[in-house]
Amino acid sequence: MFSRAFSTANHLLNNRNLQRLAVTQLRKMSQQVLHSNVWDSDPELFALIQEEKKRQLTGLEMIASENFTSLPVLQCLSTCLHNKYSEGLPGQRYYGGNQFIDQIERLAQKRALEAYRLNPEEWGVNVQPYSGSPANFAVYTGLVEAHGRIMGLDLPDGGHLTHGFFTATKKISATSIFFESLPYKVDVETGLIDYEQLAKTARLFKPRIIIAGISCYSRPLDYKRFREICNEVGAYLMADMAHISGLVAAGVTPSPFEYADVVSTTTHKSLRGPRAGVIFFRKGVRSHNAKGEPIMYDLESKINQAVFPGLQGGPHNNTIAAIATTMKQATTPEFVEYQKQIIANAKRLCKGLQDKGYKIATGGTDVHLLLVDLRNVGLTGAKAEFILEEVSIACNKNTVPGDKSALNPSGIRLGTPALTTRGLVEKDMDQVVEFIDKALKLAKEIGTKSGPKLVDFKKTIECDEETKKKVADLRAQVEEYSCKFPMPGYPEY
């Protein structure tokens, strides 16, 4: 009996030792996961990240809504700020422990106003929107009742999805689902916004908000004319400056702030910051009544409450820190020169393509992008986008004035912010034009083999040996050229 009891005790002791050993091993493993680098803990994922880094380095990035952000921005995005929940506004949080988060958000707000030379007595700002689309939706939610009316530039004419795009058979954007939207248009011949027709339509439609904003329109907007139309029909003027926010900060394109009631923007396009959104709103006196008494703006609480708790939860504090350092960069002389170079590069790119016989919508550009109308050379936007990507030039297919379908567009949109960040100047645009021209001519040649269908066009590039060689040769030229220019950020990822 004693022997059996001793054996049982010994067995239990061994089990306890094994349990302690297991707990110790688990703790070590846990610490290893918490403190190891991603290239050690997840080499499969890290290999894909490095492939994307290689693609960015070896290609020419010409998507107008993309840019390469700075090392300080990337450093902010990967900080302990990510760990903190901060629902609410500075000084009005729902959780404790936000004393330093509050200081960071207030700094971002202060710098955002400074970047655009705004008086804090006249303008406020919300830096919490996750991106541009949620920022726009927050404005509509705060200022327009459900199924209230908005007007924005039609998507095929250079507007954005969030400005209310829908088709005859489907409401594409959530904006068109929850609000009643009616687009305004450009003149098909000139490609320019038809302000007189916009005014006539607004008088009939009586929108709550008119949106002065673009996604692919290469001329400055007439904010004064927008203001006049809004005043006539009693609408708010919302300027969506997502694409041109860097140009506006640098003072190299007309600013919407003189005329707008609300200004929304992303921070990752020409502004060259993190992927995020910002909303500026008017404060103070809006107008006077018949007795001369002031009528005050009431936008601040409406927009802030629409952002949270209306549409979002806790803000991304690491991104707000990145916005803060982006806005600081935007006040420097170097940033102004950068924005001037963006426009100079776009103009040089535009002229080079025009000299090659390509048609540019609106006849040119005054901003960071241009829209190439390929109808006169017999190419679709989809084929052009595909062949350019095959030779390591990234752009996007885009509708041109007169297109019937956003899914089958006739043009491509080209932008210069990312190339300018890497140090390309006007003379380099001449070489970029040569690459684009060679690629598009090659696309025409491939089309004679493949026929009109995109699927056959892609198959020919993939399977025809002569075509594969020509594409590979041009890709090698583009990548050799691209690698001459540095990229900001971390060297390896």
Coordinates of C-alpha atoms in Angstrom, one line a residue:
M1 CA 0.0 0.0 0.0
F2 CA 2.9 2.3 0.9
S3 CA 4.6 1.5 -2.4
R4 CA 1.4 2.4 -4.4
A5 CA 1.0 5.7 -2.5
F6 CA 4.7 6.6 -3.2
S7 CA 4.2 5.7 -6.9
T8 CA 1.1 8.0 -7.1
A9 CA 2.9 10.9 -5.4
N10 CA 5.9 10.5 -7.7
H11 CA 3.6 10.5 -10.7
L12 CA 1.9 13.6 -9.6
L13 CA 5.2 15.3 -9.0
N14 CA 6.4 14.4 -12.5
N15 CA 3.2 15.8 -13.9
R16 CA 3.7 19.0 -12.1
N17 CA 7.2 19.3 -13.4
L18 CA 6.0 18.6 -16.9
Q19 CA 3.3 21.3 -16.5
R20 CA 5.8 23.8 -15.2
L21 CA 8.1 23.0 -18.2
A22 CA 5.2 23.4 -20.6
V23 CA 4.2 26.7 -19.1
T24 CA 7.8 27.9 -19.3
Q25 CA 8.0 26.8 -22.9
L26 CA 4.7 28.6 -23.7
R27 CA 6.0 31.7 -22.1
K28 CA 9.1 31.6 -24.2
M29 CA 7.2 31.1 -27.3
S30 CA 4.8 33.9 -26.5
Q31 CA 7.8 36.3 -25.9
Q32 CA 9.3 35.1 -29.1
V33 CA 6.2 36.0 -31.1
L34 CA 5.9 39.4 -29.4
H35 CA 9.5 40.4 -29.9
S36 CA 10.6 38.8 -33.1
N37 CA 10.9 40.7 -36.5
V38 CA 8.3 39.9 -39.1
W39 CA 11.1 38.6 -41.4
D40 CA 11.8 36.0 -38.8
S41 CA 8.3 35.2 -37.6
D42 CA 6.6 35.3 -41.0
P43 CA 9.1 35.0 -43.8
E44 CA 6.3 34.1 -46.3
L45 CA 4.5 37.4 -45.7
F46 CA 7.7 39.4 -45.6
A47 CA 8.8 38.0 -49.0
L48 CA 5.6 39.4 -50.5
I49 CA 6.2 42.8 -48.9
Q50 CA 9.7 42.8 -50.4
E51 CA 8.2 41.9 -53.8
E52 CA 5.9 44.9 -53.6
K53 CA 8.9 47.1 -52.6
K54 CA 10.8 45.8 -55.6
R55 CA 7.8 46.6 -57.9
Q56 CA 7.6 50.1 -56.6
L57 CA 11.4 50.6 -57.0
T58 CA 11.7 49.1 -60.5
G59 CA 8.5 50.6 -62.0
L60 CA 7.2 54.1 -62.9
E61 CA 4.3 54.9 -60.6
M62 CA 2.0 57.2 -62.6
I63 CA -1.4 56.6 -60.8
A64 CA -2.4 60.2 -59.9
S65 CA -3.9 59.3 -56.6
E66 CA -0.7 57.5 -55.3
N67 CA 2.5 58.8 -53.9
F68 CA 5.6 57.6 -51.9
T69 CA 5.4 59.0 -48.4
S70 CA 8.3 60.1 -46.2
L71 CA 10.3 58.0 -43.7
P72 CA 8.9 60.1 -40.7
V73 CA 5.3 59.3 -41.8
L74 CA 6.2 55.6 -42.0
Q75 CA 7.8 55.7 -38.6
C76 CA 4.7 57.3 -37.1
L77 CA 2.5 54.6 -38.6
S78 CA 4.5 51.9 -36.8
T79 CA 4.4 53.2 -33.2
C80 CA 2.8 52.4 -29.8
L81 CA 0.1 54.9 -30.7
H82 CA -1.6 52.1 -32.6
N83 CA -2.3 50.4 -29.3
K84 CA -4.6 53.1 -27.8
Y85 CA -8.3 53.3 -28.1
S86 CA -9.5 57.0 -28.2
E87 CA -13.1 57.3 -29.0
G88 CA -14.3 60.9 -28.8
L89 CA -12.4 64.1 -29.3
P90 CA -9.5 65.5 -27.3
G91 CA -10.6 66.3 -23.8
Q92 CA -13.9 64.4 -24.4
R93 CA -12.7 60.7 -24.6
Y94 CA -14.8 57.7 -23.5
Y95 CA -11.7 55.9 -22.2
G96 CA -8.9 57.0 -19.9
G97 CA -5.2 57.2 -20.6
N98 CA -5.5 59.6 -23.5
Q99 CA -3.5 62.5 -22.1
F100 CA -0.7 62.2 -24.7
I101 CA -3.0 61.1 -27.5
D102 CA -5.0 64.3 -26.9
Q103 CA -1.8 66.3 -27.3
I104 CA -1.0 64.5 -30.6
E105 CA -4.4 65.1 -32.1
R106 CA -4.5 68.7 -31.1
L107 CA -1.0 69.1 -32.7
A108 CA -2.4 67.5 -35.9
Q109 CA -5.4 69.9 -35.9
K110 CA -3.2 72.9 -35.2
R111 CA -0.7 72.0 -38.0
A112 CA -3.5 71.2 -40.5
L113 CA -4.9 74.7 -40.0
E114 CA -1.4 76.2 -40.3
A115 CA -0.6 74.2 -43.5
Y116 CA -3.5 76.0 -45.3
R117 CA -3.0 79.3 -43.6
L118 CA -6.4 79.2 -41.8
N119 CA -7.6 81.3 -38.9
P120 CA -8.7 79.0 -36.0
E121 CA -11.5 81.5 -35.2
E122 CA -12.9 80.9 -38.7
W123 CA -12.1 77.2 -39.4
G124 CA -12.1 74.0 -37.5
V125 CA -10.8 70.6 -38.5
N126 CA -11.5 66.9 -37.8
V127 CA -8.4 64.7 -38.4
Q128 CA -10.1 61.4 -37.5
P129 CA -11.6 60.1 -40.8
Y130 CA -10.0 56.8 -41.9
S131 CA -9.8 57.9 -45.5
G132 CA -11.3 60.3 -48.1
S133 CA -14.5 58.3 -48.8
P134 CA -15.5 58.1 -45.1
A135 CA -14.7 61.8 -44.8
N136 CA -17.1 62.7 -47.6
F137 CA -19.8 60.5 -46.3
A138 CA -19.4 62.1 -42.9
V139 CA -20.0 65.5 -44.4
Y140 CA -23.2 64.3 -46.1
T141 CA -24.4 62.5 -43.0
G142 CA -23.9 65.6 -40.9
L143 CA -25.3 68.2 -43.2
V144 CA -27.8 66.5 -45.5
E145 CA -30.8 64.6 -44.1
A146 CA -31.5 61.0 -45.3
H147 CA -32.4 61.2 -49.0
G148 CA -31.4 64.8 -49.1
R149 CA -30.1 66.2 -52.4
I150 CA -26.4 66.6 -53.4
M151 CA -24.7 67.5 -56.7
G152 CA -21.2 66.5 -57.8
L153 CA -19.3 66.1 -61.0
D154 CA -20.3 62.9 -62.8
L155 CA -17.8 60.1 -62.6
P156 CA -17.4 59.7 -66.4
D157 CA -16.7 63.5 -66.5
G158 CA -13.9 63.4 -63.9
G159 CA -15.8 63.2 -60.6
H160 CA -15.4 60.7 -57.8
L161 CA -17.6 57.7 -56.8
T162 CA -18.3 59.4 -53.4
H163 CA -19.9 62.4 -55.2
G164 CA -23.0 60.3 -55.9
F165 CA -22.3 58.1 -58.9
F166 CA -25.1 55.8 -60.2
T167 CA -26.1 54.3 -63.5
A168 CA -29.5 53.8 -65.1
T169 CA -29.7 50.3 -63.6
K170 CA -27.7 50.5 -60.3
K171 CA -26.7 52.8 -57.5
I172 CA -23.0 52.3 -57.4
S173 CA -21.8 54.5 -54.5
A174 CA -23.3 54.4 -51.0
T175 CA -23.7 58.2 -51.5
S176 CA -26.3 57.5 -54.2
I177 CA -28.0 54.9 -52.1
F178 CA -28.6 57.1 -49.0
F179 CA -28.8 60.5 -50.7
E180 CA -30.4 61.7 -53.8
S181 CA -27.7 62.8 -56.2
L182 CA -27.8 64.5 -59.5
P183 CA -24.5 65.0 -61.4
Y184 CA -23.3 68.0 -63.3
K185 CA -21.3 67.5 -66.5
V186 CA -18.5 68.8 -68.6
D187 CA -18.8 70.1 -72.2
V188 CA -18.1 67.1 -74.4
E189 CA -16.1 69.2 -76.9
T190 CA -13.9 71.1 -74.5
G191 CA -13.9 68.7 -71.5
L192 CA -14.4 71.7 -69.2
I193 CA -17.1 72.0 -66.6
D194 CA -20.3 73.6 -68.0
Y195 CA -21.0 76.1 -65.1
E196 CA -24.0 77.6 -66.8
Q197 CA -25.7 74.3 -67.2
L198 CA -24.7 73.5 -63.6
A199 CA -26.5 76.7 -62.4
K200 CA -29.6 75.8 -64.4
T201 CA -29.7 72.3 -63.0
A202 CA -29.1 73.5 -59.5
R203 CA -32.0 75.9 -59.7
L204 CA -34.3 73.1 -60.6
F205 CA -32.8 70.4 -58.3
K206 CA -32.2 72.6 -55.3
P207 CA -29.4 70.5 -53.7
R208 CA -28.5 70.8 -50.0
I209 CA -24.8 70.5 -51.0
I210 CA -22.9 71.1 -54.2
I211 CA -19.5 69.4 -54.4
A212 CA -16.6 71.1 -56.1
G213 CA -14.2 68.2 -56.4
I214 CA -12.5 66.0 -58.9
S215 CA -10.9 62.6 -59.5
C216 CA -9.7 63.2 -63.0
Y217 CA -10.0 66.8 -64.2
S218 CA -6.9 68.6 -65.2
R219 CA -7.9 72.3 -64.8
P220 CA -8.4 74.5 -61.7
L221 CA -12.0 74.7 -60.4
D222 CA -13.8 78.0 -60.4
Y223 CA -14.7 78.1 -56.7
K224 CA -16.0 81.7 -57.0
R225 CA -18.6 80.5 -59.6
F226 CA -19.5 77.5 -57.4
R227 CA -20.1 79.9 -54.5
E228 CA -22.3 82.1 -56.5
I229 CA -24.4 79.1 -57.6
C230 CA -24.6 77.8 -54.0
N231 CA -25.7 81.3 -52.7
E232 CA -28.4 81.4 -55.3
V233 CA -30.0 78.0 -54.4
G234 CA -29.2 78.1 -50.7
A235 CA -26.7 75.2 -50.8
Y236 CA -23.6 74.5 -48.8
L237 CA -20.4 74.5 -50.9
M238 CA -18.2 71.4 -50.2
A239 CA -14.8 71.3 -51.8
D240 CA -13.2 67.9 -52.1
M241 CA -9.6 68.8 -52.7
A242 CA -8.2 65.3 -52.2
H243 CA -6.2 65.3 -55.3
I244 CA -4.8 68.8 -55.1
S245 CA -4.4 69.3 -51.4
G246 CA -0.6 69.4 -51.7
L247 CA -0.8 72.0 -54.5
V248 CA -3.2 74.1 -52.4
A249 CA -0.9 73.9 -49.3
A250 CA 1.9 75.1 -51.5
G251 CA -0.1 77.9 -53.0
V252 CA 0.5 76.8 -56.6
T253 CA -3.2 76.3 -57.5
P254 CA -6.4 78.2 -56.4
S255 CA -7.5 77.5 -52.9
P256 CA -11.1 76.5 -52.1
F257 CA -11.0 77.9 -48.6
E258 CA -12.0 81.5 -49.6
Y259 CA -15.3 80.3 -50.8
A260 CA -16.2 76.8 -49.4
D261 CA -18.2 76.0 -46.3
V262 CA -16.6 72.6 -45.9
V263 CA -13.3 71.2 -47.4
S264 CA -12.5 67.5 -47.3
T265 CA -9.3 65.9 -48.4
T266 CA -7.2 62.7 -48.3
T267 CA -3.7 63.1 -47.1
H268 CA -1.9 60.5 -49.2
K269 CA -2.1 61.9 -52.7
S270 CA -0.2 65.1 -53.6
L271 CA 0.0 65.9 -49.9
R272 CA 2.3 62.9 -49.6
G273 CA 1.1 61.7 -46.2
P274 CA -0.5 58.6 -44.7
R275 CA -3.7 57.0 -46.1
A276 CA -6.3 59.1 -44.2
G277 CA -8.9 61.8 -44.5
V278 CA -9.4 65.2 -43.0
I279 CA -12.5 67.5 -42.9
F280 CA -12.2 71.3 -42.5
F281 CA -15.4 73.2 -41.6
R282 CA -16.3 76.9 -41.2
K283 CA -16.9 78.5 -37.8
G284 CA -18.2 81.9 -36.8
V285 CA -20.7 84.1 -38.8
R286 CA -22.2 82.5 -41.9
S287 CA -24.5 85.4 -43.0
H288 CA -26.9 88.0 -41.6
N289 CA -30.7 88.0 -41.5
A290 CA -33.0 90.8 -42.7
K291 CA -32.5 92.6 -39.4
G292 CA -28.7 92.5 -39.8
E293 CA -28.4 90.0 -37.1
P294 CA -25.6 87.4 -37.5
I295 CA -26.5 83.8 -38.5
M296 CA -23.8 81.5 -37.1
Y297 CA -22.3 78.4 -38.6
D298 CA -23.3 75.2 -36.8
L299 CA -21.1 72.8 -38.8
E300 CA -18.6 71.8 -36.1
S301 CA -20.8 69.6 -33.9
K302 CA -22.7 68.1 -36.9
I303 CA -19.5 67.0 -38.6
N304 CA -17.7 65.8 -35.5
Q305 CA -20.7 63.7 -34.4
A306 CA -21.1 62.3 -37.9
V307 CA -17.5 61.1 -37.8
F308 CA -17.9 59.7 -34.3
P309 CA -20.2 58.1 -33.2
G310 CA -22.1 58.3 -36.5
L311 CA -19.8 56.4 -38.8
Q312 CA -16.6 55.4 -37.0
G313 CA -15.3 54.0 -33.8
G314 CA -11.9 54.9 -32.3
P315 CA -9.6 56.9 -34.5
H316 CA -6.3 55.5 -35.8
N317 CA -3.9 57.4 -33.5
N318 CA -0.8 56.3 -35.3
T319 CA -2.2 57.8 -38.5
I320 CA -3.2 61.0 -36.8
A321 CA 0.5 61.4 -35.7
A322 CA 1.5 60.8 -39.3
I323 CA -0.9 63.5 -40.4
A324 CA 0.7 65.9 -37.9
T325 CA 4.2 65.4 -39.3
T326 CA 2.8 65.5 -42.9
M327 CA 1.3 68.9 -42.2
K328 CA 4.6 70.1 -40.7
Q329 CA 6.4 69.1 -43.9
A330 CA 3.8 70.9 -46.0
T331 CA 4.8 74.3 -44.5
T332 CA 8.5 74.0 -45.7
P333 CA 10.1 75.7 -48.7
E334 CA 11.2 72.3 -50.0
F335 CA 7.5 71.2 -50.1
V336 CA 6.6 74.2 -52.2
E337 CA 9.4 73.5 -54.7
Y338 CA 8.2 69.9 -54.8
Q339 CA 4.7 70.9 -55.7
K340 CA 5.9 73.3 -58.4
Q341 CA 7.9 70.4 -59.9
I342 CA 4.8 68.2 -59.9
I343 CA 3.0 70.7 -62.1
A344 CA 6.1 71.3 -64.3
N345 CA 6.5 67.6 -64.8
A346 CA 2.8 67.2 -65.7
K347 CA 2.9 70.0 -68.2
R348 CA 6.1 68.5 -69.8
L349 CA 4.5 65.0 -69.9
C350 CA 1.4 66.5 -71.5
K351 CA 3.2 68.4 -74.2
G352 CA 5.4 65.4 -75.0
L353 CA 2.3 63.2 -75.5
Q354 CA 0.6 65.8 -77.5
D355 CA 3.6 66.1 -79.8
K356 CA 3.4 62.4 -80.3
G357 CA -0.2 62.8 -81.5
Y358 CA -2.1 61.9 -78.4
K359 CA -5.2 63.8 -77.5
I360 CA -5.4 65.3 -73.9
A361 CA -8.8 66.0 -72.4
T362 CA -9.3 69.8 -71.8
G363 CA -6.4 70.4 -74.2
G364 CA -3.8 70.3 -71.4
T365 CA -3.2 70.4 -67.7
D366 CA -2.6 72.9 -64.9
V367 CA -2.4 70.4 -62.1
H368 CA -0.7 67.1 -61.3
L369 CA -2.6 64.9 -63.7
L370 CA -3.7 64.5 -67.3
L371 CA -6.3 62.5 -69.1
V372 CA -5.2 60.8 -72.3
D373 CA -8.1 60.3 -74.8
L374 CA -7.1 57.2 -76.9
R375 CA -10.0 57.1 -79.3
N376 CA -8.1 58.8 -82.0
V377 CA -5.4 56.1 -81.9
G378 CA -7.8 53.2 -81.8
L379 CA -7.0 51.9 -78.3
T380 CA -9.2 51.3 -75.3
G381 CA -8.3 52.4 -71.8
A382 CA -8.2 48.8 -70.6
K383 CA -5.7 47.7 -73.2
A384 CA -3.5 50.7 -72.6
E385 CA -3.5 50.2 -68.9
F386 CA -2.7 46.5 -69.3
I387 CA 0.2 46.9 -71.7
L388 CA 1.7 49.7 -69.6
E389 CA 1.5 47.6 -66.5
E390 CA 3.2 44.7 -68.4
V391 CA 6.2 47.1 -69.0
S392 CA 6.2 48.3 -65.4
I393 CA 4.4 51.6 -65.9
A394 CA 1.4 51.9 -63.5
C395 CA -1.5 54.0 -64.5
N396 CA -5.3 53.5 -64.6
K397 CA -7.9 53.3 -67.3
N398 CA -10.4 56.2 -67.1
T399 CA -13.5 57.5 -68.8
V400 CA -13.1 60.5 -71.1
P401 CA -15.9 63.1 -71.9
G402 CA -18.5 61.4 -74.1
D403 CA -17.8 57.8 -72.9
K404 CA -21.0 55.8 -72.3
S405 CA -19.6 53.3 -69.8
A406 CA -17.3 53.6 -66.8
L407 CA -16.5 49.9 -67.2
N408 CA -15.3 50.3 -70.8
P409 CA -13.4 53.7 -70.8
S410 CA -11.5 55.2 -73.7
G411 CA -8.7 56.9 -71.8
I412 CA -5.9 56.6 -69.2
R413 CA -5.1 58.9 -66.3
L414 CA -1.5 59.8 -65.7
G415 CA -0.1 61.6 -62.7
T416 CA 3.3 63.0 -61.6
P417 CA 3.3 63.2 -57.8
A418 CA 5.0 59.8 -57.2
L419 CA 7.6 60.3 -60.0
T420 CA 8.4 63.8 -58.7
T421 CA 8.9 62.4 -55.2
R422 CA 11.6 60.1 -56.6
G423 CA 13.4 63.1 -58.2
L424 CA 12.3 63.0 -61.8
V425 CA 12.3 66.4 -63.5
E426 CA 11.2 67.8 -66.9
K427 CA 13.9 66.2 -68.9
D428 CA 13.1 62.8 -67.4
M429 CA 9.5 63.2 -68.5
D430 CA 10.8 63.2 -72.1
Q431 CA 12.1 59.7 -71.5
V432 CA 8.8 58.7 -69.8
V433 CA 6.9 59.9 -72.9
E434 CA 9.1 57.7 -75.1
F435 CA 8.4 54.6 -72.9
I436 CA 4.6 55.3 -73.0
D437 CA 4.6 55.9 -76.7
K438 CA 6.5 52.7 -77.4
A439 CA 4.1 50.7 -75.2
L440 CA 1.0 52.1 -76.8
K441 CA 2.3 51.5 -80.3
L442 CA 3.2 48.0 -79.2
A443 CA -0.4 47.6 -78.0
K444 CA -1.7 48.6 -81.4
E445 CA 0.6 46.0 -83.0
I446 CA -0.6 43.3 -80.7
G447 CA -4.2 44.3 -81.4
T448 CA -3.7 43.4 -85.1
K449 CA -2.8 39.8 -84.0
S450 CA -5.3 39.4 -81.1
G451 CA -8.4 41.2 -82.5
P452 CA -10.6 43.6 -80.5
K453 CA -11.3 41.5 -77.3
L454 CA -9.3 42.3 -74.2
V455 CA -9.2 38.7 -73.2
D456 CA -7.5 37.8 -76.5
F457 CA -5.2 40.8 -76.2
K458 CA -4.0 39.5 -72.9
K459 CA -3.6 36.0 -74.1
T460 CA -1.5 37.1 -77.1
I461 CA 0.9 39.0 -74.7
E462 CA 1.0 35.9 -72.5
C463 CA 1.5 33.2 -75.2
D464 CA 2.9 34.7 -78.4
E465 CA 6.7 34.3 -78.3
E466 CA 7.5 37.3 -80.5
T467 CA 5.1 39.5 -78.5
K468 CA 6.5 38.2 -75.2
K469 CA 10.0 39.2 -76.2
K470 CA 9.1 42.7 -77.3
V471 CA 7.2 43.3 -74.0
A472 CA 10.1 41.9 -72.0
D473 CA 12.6 44.1 -73.8
L474 CA 10.6 47.2 -73.1
R475 CA 10.0 46.3 -69.5
A476 CA 13.8 45.8 -69.0
Q477 CA 14.4 49.3 -70.4
V478 CA 11.8 50.9 -68.1
E479 CA 13.0 49.0 -65.0
E480 CA 16.7 49.9 -65.7
Y481 CA 15.7 53.5 -66.0
S482 CA 13.4 53.5 -62.9
C483 CA 16.1 52.0 -60.7
K484 CA 18.3 55.1 -61.2
F485 CA 16.0 57.1 -58.9
P486 CA 15.8 56.7 -55.1
M487 CA 12.7 56.1 -53.1
P488 CA 12.0 57.4 -49.6
G489 CA 11.2 55.0 -46.8
Y490 CA 13.0 51.9 -45.5
P491 CA 15.6 50.4 -47.9
E492 CA 14.3 46.9 -47.9
Y493 CA 10.5 47.1 -47.3

